[in-house]
PDB file of C-alpha atoms in Angstrom:
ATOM      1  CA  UNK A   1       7.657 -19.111  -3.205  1.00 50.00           C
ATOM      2  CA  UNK A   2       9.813 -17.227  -5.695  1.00 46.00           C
ATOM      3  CA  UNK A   3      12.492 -15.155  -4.779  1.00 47.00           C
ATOM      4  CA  UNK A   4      13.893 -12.918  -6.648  1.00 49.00           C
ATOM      5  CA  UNK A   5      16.895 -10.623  -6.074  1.00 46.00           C
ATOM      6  CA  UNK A   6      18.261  -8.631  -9.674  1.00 38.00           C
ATOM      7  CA  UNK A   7      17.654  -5.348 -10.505  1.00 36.00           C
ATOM      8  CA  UNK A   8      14.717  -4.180 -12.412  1.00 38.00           C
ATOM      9  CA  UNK A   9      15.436  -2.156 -14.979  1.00 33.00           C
ATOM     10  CA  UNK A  10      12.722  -1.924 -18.138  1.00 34.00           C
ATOM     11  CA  UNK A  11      10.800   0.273 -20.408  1.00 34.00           C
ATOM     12  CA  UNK A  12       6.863   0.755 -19.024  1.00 37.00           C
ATOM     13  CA  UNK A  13       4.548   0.308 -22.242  1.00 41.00           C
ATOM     14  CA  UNK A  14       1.816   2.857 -21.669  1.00 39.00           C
ATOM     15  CA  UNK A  15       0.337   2.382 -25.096  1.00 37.00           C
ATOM     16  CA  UNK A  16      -1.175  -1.164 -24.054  1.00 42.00           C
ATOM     17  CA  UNK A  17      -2.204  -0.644 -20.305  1.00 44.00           C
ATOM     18  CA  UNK A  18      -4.599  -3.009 -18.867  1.00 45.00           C
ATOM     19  CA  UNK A  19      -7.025  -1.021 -17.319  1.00 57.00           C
ATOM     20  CA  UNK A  20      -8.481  -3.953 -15.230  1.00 76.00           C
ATOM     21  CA  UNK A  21      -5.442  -4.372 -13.086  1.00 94.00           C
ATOM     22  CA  UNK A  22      -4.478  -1.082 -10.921  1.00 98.00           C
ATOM     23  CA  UNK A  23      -2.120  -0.238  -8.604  1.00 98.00           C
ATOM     24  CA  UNK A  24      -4.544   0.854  -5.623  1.00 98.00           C
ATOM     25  CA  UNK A  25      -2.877   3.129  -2.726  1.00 98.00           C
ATOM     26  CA  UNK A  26      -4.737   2.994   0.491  1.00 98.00           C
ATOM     27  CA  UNK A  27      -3.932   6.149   2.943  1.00 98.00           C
ATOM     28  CA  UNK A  28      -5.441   6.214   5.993  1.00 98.00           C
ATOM     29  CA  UNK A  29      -5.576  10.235   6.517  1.00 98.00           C
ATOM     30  CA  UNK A  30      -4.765  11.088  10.023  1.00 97.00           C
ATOM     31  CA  UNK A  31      -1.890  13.742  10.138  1.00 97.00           C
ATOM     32  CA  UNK A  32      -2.647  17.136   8.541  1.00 97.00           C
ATOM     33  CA  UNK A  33       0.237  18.868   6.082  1.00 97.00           C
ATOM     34  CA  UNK A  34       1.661  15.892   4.514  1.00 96.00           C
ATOM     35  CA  UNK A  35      -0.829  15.455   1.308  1.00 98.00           C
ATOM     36  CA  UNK A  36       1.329  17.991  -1.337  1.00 98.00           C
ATOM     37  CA  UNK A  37       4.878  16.135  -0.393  1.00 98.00           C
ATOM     38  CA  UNK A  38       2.845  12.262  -0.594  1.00 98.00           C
ATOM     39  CA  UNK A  39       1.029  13.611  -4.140  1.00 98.00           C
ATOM     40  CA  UNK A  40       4.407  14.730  -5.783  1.00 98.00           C
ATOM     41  CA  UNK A  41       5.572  11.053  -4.818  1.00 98.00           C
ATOM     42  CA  UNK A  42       3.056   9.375  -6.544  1.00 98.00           C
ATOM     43  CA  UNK A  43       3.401   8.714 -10.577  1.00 97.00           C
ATOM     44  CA  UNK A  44       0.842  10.385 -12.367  1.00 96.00           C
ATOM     45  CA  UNK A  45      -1.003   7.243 -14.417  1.00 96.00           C
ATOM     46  CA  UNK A  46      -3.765   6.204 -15.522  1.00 95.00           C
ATOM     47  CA  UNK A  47      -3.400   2.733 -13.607  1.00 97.00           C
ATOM     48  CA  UNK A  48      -2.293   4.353  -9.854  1.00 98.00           C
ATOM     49  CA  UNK A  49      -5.338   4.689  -7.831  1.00 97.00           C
ATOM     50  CA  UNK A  50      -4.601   6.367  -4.528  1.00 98.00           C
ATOM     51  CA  UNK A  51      -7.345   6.267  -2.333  1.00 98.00           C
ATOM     52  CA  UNK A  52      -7.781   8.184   0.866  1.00 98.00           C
ATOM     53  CA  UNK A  53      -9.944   7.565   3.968  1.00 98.00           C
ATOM     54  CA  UNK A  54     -10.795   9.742   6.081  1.00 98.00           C
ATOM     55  CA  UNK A  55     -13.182  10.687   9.523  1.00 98.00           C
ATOM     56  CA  UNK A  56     -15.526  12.838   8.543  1.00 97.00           C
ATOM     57  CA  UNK A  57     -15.335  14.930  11.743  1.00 97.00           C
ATOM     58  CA  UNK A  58     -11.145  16.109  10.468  1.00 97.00           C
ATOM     59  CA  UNK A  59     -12.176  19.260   8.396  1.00 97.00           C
ATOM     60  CA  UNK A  60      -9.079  20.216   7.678  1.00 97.00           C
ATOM     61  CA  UNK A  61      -8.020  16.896   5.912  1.00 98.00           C
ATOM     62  CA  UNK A  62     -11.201  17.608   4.043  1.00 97.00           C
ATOM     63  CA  UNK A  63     -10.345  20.829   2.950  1.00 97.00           C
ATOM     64  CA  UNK A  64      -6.666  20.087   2.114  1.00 98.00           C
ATOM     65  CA  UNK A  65      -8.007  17.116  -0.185  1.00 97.00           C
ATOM     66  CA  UNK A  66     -10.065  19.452  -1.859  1.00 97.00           C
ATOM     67  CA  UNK A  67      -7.769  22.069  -1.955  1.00 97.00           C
ATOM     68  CA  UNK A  68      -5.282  19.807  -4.082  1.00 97.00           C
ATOM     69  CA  UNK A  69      -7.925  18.442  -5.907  1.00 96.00           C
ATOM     70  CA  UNK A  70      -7.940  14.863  -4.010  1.00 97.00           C
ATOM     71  CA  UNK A  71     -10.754  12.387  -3.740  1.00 96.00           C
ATOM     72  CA  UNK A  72     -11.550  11.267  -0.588  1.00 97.00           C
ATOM     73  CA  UNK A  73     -13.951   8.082   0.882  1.00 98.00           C
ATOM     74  CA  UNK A  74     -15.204   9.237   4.382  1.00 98.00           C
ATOM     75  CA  UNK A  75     -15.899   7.475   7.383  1.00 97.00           C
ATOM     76  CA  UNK A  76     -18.388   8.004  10.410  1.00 97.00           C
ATOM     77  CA  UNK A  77     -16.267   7.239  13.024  1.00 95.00           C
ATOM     78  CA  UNK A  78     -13.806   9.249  15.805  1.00 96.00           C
ATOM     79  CA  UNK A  79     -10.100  10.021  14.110  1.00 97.00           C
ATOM     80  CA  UNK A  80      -8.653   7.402  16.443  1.00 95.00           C
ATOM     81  CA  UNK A  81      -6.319   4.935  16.809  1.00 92.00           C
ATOM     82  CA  UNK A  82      -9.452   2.260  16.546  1.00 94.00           C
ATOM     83  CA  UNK A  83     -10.496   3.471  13.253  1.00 96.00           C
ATOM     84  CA  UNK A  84      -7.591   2.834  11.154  1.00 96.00           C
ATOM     85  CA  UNK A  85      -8.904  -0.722  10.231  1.00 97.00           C
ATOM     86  CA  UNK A  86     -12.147   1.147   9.404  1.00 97.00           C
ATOM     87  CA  UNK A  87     -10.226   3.496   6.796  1.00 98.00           C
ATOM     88  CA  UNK A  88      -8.625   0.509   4.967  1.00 98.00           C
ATOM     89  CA  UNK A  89     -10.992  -1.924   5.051  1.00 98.00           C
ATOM     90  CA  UNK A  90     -13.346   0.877   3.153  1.00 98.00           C
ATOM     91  CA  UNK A  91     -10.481   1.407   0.859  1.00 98.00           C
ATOM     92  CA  UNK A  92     -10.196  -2.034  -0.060  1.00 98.00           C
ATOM     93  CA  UNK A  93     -14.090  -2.560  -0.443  1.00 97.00           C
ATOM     94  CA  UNK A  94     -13.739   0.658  -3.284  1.00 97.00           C
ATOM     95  CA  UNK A  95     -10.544  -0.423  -4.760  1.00 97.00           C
ATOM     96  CA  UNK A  96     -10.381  -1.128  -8.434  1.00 97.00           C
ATOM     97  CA  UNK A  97      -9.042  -5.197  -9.531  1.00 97.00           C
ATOM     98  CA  UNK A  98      -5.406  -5.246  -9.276  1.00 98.00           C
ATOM     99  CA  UNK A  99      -3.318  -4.714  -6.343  1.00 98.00           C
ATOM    100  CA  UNK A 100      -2.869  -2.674  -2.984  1.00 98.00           C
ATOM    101  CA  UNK A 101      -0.640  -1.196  -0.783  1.00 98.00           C
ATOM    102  CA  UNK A 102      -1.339   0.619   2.121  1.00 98.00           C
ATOM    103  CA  UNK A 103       0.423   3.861   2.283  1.00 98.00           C
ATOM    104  CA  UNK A 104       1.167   5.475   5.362  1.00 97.00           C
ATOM    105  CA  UNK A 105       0.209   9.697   5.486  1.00 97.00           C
ATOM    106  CA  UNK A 106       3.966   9.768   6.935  1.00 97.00           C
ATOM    107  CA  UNK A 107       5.742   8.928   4.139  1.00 98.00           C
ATOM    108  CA  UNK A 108       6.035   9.131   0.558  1.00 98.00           C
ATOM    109  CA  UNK A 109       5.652   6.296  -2.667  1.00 98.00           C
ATOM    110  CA  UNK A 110       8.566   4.341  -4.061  1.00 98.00           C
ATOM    111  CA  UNK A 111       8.544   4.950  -7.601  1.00 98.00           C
ATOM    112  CA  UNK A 112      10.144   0.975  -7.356  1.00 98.00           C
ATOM    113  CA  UNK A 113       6.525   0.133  -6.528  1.00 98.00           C
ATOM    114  CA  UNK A 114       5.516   1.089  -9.753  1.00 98.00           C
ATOM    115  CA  UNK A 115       7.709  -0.862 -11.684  1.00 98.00           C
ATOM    116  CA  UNK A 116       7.281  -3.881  -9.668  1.00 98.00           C
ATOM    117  CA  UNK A 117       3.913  -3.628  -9.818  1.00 98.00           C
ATOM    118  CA  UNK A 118       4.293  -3.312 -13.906  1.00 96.00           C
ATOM    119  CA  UNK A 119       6.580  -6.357 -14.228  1.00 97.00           C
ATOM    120  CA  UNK A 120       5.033  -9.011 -12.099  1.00 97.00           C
ATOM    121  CA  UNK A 121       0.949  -8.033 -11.960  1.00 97.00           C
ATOM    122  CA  UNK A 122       0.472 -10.775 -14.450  1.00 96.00           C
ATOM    123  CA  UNK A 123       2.393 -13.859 -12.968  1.00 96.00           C
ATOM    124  CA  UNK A 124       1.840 -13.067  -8.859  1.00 97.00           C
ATOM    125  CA  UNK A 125      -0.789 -12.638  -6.384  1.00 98.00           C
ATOM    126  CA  UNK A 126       1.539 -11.366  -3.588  1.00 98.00           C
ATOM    127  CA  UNK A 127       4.509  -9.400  -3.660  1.00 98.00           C
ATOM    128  CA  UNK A 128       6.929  -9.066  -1.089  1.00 98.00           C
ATOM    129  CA  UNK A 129       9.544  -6.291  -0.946  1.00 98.00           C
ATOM    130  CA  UNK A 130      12.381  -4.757   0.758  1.00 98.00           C
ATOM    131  CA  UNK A 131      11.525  -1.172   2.315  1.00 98.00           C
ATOM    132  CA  UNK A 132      13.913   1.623   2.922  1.00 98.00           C
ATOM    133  CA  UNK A 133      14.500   3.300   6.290  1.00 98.00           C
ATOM    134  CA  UNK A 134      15.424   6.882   6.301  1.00 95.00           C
ATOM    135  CA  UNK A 135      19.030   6.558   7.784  1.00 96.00           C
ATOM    136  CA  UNK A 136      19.573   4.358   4.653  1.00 96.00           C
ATOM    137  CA  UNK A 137      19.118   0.914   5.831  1.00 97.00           C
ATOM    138  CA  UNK A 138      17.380  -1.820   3.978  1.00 98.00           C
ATOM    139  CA  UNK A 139      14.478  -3.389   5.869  1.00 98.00           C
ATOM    140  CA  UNK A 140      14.292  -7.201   3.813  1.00 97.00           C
ATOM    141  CA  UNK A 141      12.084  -8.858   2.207  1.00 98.00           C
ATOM    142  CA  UNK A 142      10.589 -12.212   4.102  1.00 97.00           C
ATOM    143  CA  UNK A 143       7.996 -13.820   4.892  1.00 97.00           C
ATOM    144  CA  UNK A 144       5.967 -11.364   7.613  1.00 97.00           C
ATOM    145  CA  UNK A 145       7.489 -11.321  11.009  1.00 95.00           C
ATOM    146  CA  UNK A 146       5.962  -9.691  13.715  1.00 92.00           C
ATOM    147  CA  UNK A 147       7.126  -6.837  15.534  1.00 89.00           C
ATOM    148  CA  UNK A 148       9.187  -6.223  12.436  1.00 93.00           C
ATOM    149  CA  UNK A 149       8.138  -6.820   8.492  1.00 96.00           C
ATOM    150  CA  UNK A 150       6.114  -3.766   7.761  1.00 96.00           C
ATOM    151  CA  UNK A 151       2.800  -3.458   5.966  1.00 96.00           C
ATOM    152  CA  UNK A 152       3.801  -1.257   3.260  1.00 97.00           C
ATOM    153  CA  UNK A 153       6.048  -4.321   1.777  1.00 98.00           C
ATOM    154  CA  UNK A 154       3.642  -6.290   0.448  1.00 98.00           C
ATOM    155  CA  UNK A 155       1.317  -5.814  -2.863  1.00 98.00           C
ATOM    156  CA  UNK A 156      -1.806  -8.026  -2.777  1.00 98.00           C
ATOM    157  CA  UNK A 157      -4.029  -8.514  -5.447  1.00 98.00           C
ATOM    158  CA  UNK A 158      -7.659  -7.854  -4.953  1.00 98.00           C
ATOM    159  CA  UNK A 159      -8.441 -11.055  -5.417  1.00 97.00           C
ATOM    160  CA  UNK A 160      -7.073 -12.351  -2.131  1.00 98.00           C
ATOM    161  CA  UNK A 161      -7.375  -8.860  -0.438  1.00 98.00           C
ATOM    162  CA  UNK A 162     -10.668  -8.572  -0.294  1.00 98.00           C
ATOM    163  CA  UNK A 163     -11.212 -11.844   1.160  1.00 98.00           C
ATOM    164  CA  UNK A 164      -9.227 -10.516   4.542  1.00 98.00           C
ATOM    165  CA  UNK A 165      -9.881  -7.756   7.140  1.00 97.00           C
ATOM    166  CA  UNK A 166      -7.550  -5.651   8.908  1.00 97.00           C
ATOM    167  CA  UNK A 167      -7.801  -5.998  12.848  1.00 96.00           C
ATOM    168  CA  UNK A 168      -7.679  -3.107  15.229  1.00 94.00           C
ATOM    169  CA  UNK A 169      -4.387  -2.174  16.603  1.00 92.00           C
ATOM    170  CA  UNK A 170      -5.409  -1.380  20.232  1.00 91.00           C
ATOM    171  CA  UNK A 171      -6.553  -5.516  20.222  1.00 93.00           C
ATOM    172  CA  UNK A 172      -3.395  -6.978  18.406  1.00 94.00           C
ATOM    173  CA  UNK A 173      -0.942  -4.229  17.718  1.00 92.00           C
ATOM    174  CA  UNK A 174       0.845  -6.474  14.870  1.00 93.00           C
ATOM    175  CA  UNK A 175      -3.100  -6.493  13.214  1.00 95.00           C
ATOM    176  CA  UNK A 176      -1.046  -5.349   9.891  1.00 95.00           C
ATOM    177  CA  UNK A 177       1.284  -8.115   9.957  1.00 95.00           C
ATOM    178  CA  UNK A 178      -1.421 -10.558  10.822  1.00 96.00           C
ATOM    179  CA  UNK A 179      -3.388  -9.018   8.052  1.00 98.00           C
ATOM    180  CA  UNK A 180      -0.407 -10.028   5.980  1.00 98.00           C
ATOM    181  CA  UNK A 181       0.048 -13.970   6.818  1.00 97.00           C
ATOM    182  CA  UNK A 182      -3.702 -13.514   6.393  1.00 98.00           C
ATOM    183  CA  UNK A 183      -3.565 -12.863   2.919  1.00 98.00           C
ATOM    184  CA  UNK A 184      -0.323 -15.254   2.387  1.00 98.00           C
ATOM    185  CA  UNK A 185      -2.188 -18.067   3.618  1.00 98.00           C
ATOM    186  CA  UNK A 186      -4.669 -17.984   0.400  1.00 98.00           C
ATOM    187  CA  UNK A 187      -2.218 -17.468  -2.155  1.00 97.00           C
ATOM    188  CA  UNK A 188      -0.301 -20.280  -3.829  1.00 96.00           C
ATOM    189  CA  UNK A 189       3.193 -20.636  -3.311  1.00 95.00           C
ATOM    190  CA  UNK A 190       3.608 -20.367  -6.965  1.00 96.00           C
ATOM    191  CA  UNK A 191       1.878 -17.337  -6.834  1.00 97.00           C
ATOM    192  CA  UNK A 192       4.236 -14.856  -4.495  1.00 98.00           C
ATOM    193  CA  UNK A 193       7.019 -13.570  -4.918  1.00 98.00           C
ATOM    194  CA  UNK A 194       9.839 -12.785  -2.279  1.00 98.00           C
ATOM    195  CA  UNK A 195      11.748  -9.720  -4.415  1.00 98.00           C
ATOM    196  CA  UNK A 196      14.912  -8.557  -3.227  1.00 97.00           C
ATOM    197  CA  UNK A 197      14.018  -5.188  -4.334  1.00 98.00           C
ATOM    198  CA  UNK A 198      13.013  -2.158  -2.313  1.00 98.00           C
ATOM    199  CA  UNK A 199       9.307  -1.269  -3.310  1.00 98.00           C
ATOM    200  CA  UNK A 200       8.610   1.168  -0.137  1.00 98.00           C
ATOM    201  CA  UNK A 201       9.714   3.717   2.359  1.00 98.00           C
ATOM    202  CA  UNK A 202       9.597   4.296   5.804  1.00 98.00           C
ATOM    203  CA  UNK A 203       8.031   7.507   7.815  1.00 97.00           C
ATOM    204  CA  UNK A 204      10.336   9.026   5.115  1.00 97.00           C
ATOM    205  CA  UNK A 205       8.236  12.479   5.740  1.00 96.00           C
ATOM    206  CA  UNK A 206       8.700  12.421   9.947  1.00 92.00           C
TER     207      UNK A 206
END
């Protein structure tokens, strides 16, 4: 594995974007009220794909994607704790080629993901990052721990993504971090990267 610890700091070319390698955001929709504050988060470009899941019986997350002019994939299943794998499995089944993150509907993007994404989508399959806690701690960047490393800190390219399924969380209730090592296990070590960078945040909207 690489690892990685300076700062990024470069200018995004915009005028050259490769359209076949995305950024894709995967919300699971559960909690209502949270969509404006996670949209204003999220860089407006042509290669961020943020795509939200939800149960088709949750009108109001309906209505509030359609009231900010959202997309939406739906699912016919109960809003439950079981059907979380459901959401982003069907997100990763739509997403464009490139990369995903999962996105939490309790907390907002890391413009750092952006970047990272930018500088490293053509030499990496996996990207590991640190995460930032609300208080102002750094959660680090390692290889997945359970109990601890949390899914939102790693970027996966669709390539190995969509070879892996997320588990339910009433069965294993680390199923994100074992979707993680999941997805490590079929990239080459050449191929992630351990980045001493922050590229997420925490339930920065509870």
């Amino acid at each position: 594995w690489a690892y990685i610890g300076s700062s990024l700091s470069f200018t995004l070319d915009r005028t050259n974007t490769a359209m076949d390698n995305t950024l894709n955001l995967i919300t699971p929709l559960f909690r209502s009220g949270m969509l404006q504050k996670m949209k204003s988060s999220i860089p407006d470009e042509i290669d961020v794909n943020w795509i939200i899941v939800i149960s088709k019986e949750r009108a109001i997350l309906i209505h509030e994607c359609e009231t900010l002019g959202l997309p939406y994939l739906l699912i016919d299943e109960p809003d439950v704790r079981e059907s979380i794998p459901v959401k982003i499995n069907k997100g990763i089944h739509f997403m464009k080629k490139g990369f995903f993150q999962g996105l939490d509907d309790d907390t907002t993007f890391n413009y750092k993901c952006y970047q990272t994404f930018h500088k490293y989508k053509d030499t990496h399959k996996i990207i590991i990052g640190q995460q930032a806690l609300k208080d102002g701690q750094i959660r680090p960047a390692q290889i997945p721990q359970r109990c601890y490393t949390d899914g939102a800190q790693m970027l996966i390219h669709s390539d190995i993504v969509k070879q892996v399924k997320l588990g339910c969380f009433t069965v294993d209730p680390q199923a994100d971090c074992q979707f993680m090592l999941d997805a490590l296990a079929l990239a080459k070590p050449e191929e992630t990267l351990i980045l001493h960078e922050v590229i997420s945040n925490y339930n920065f909207l509870r």
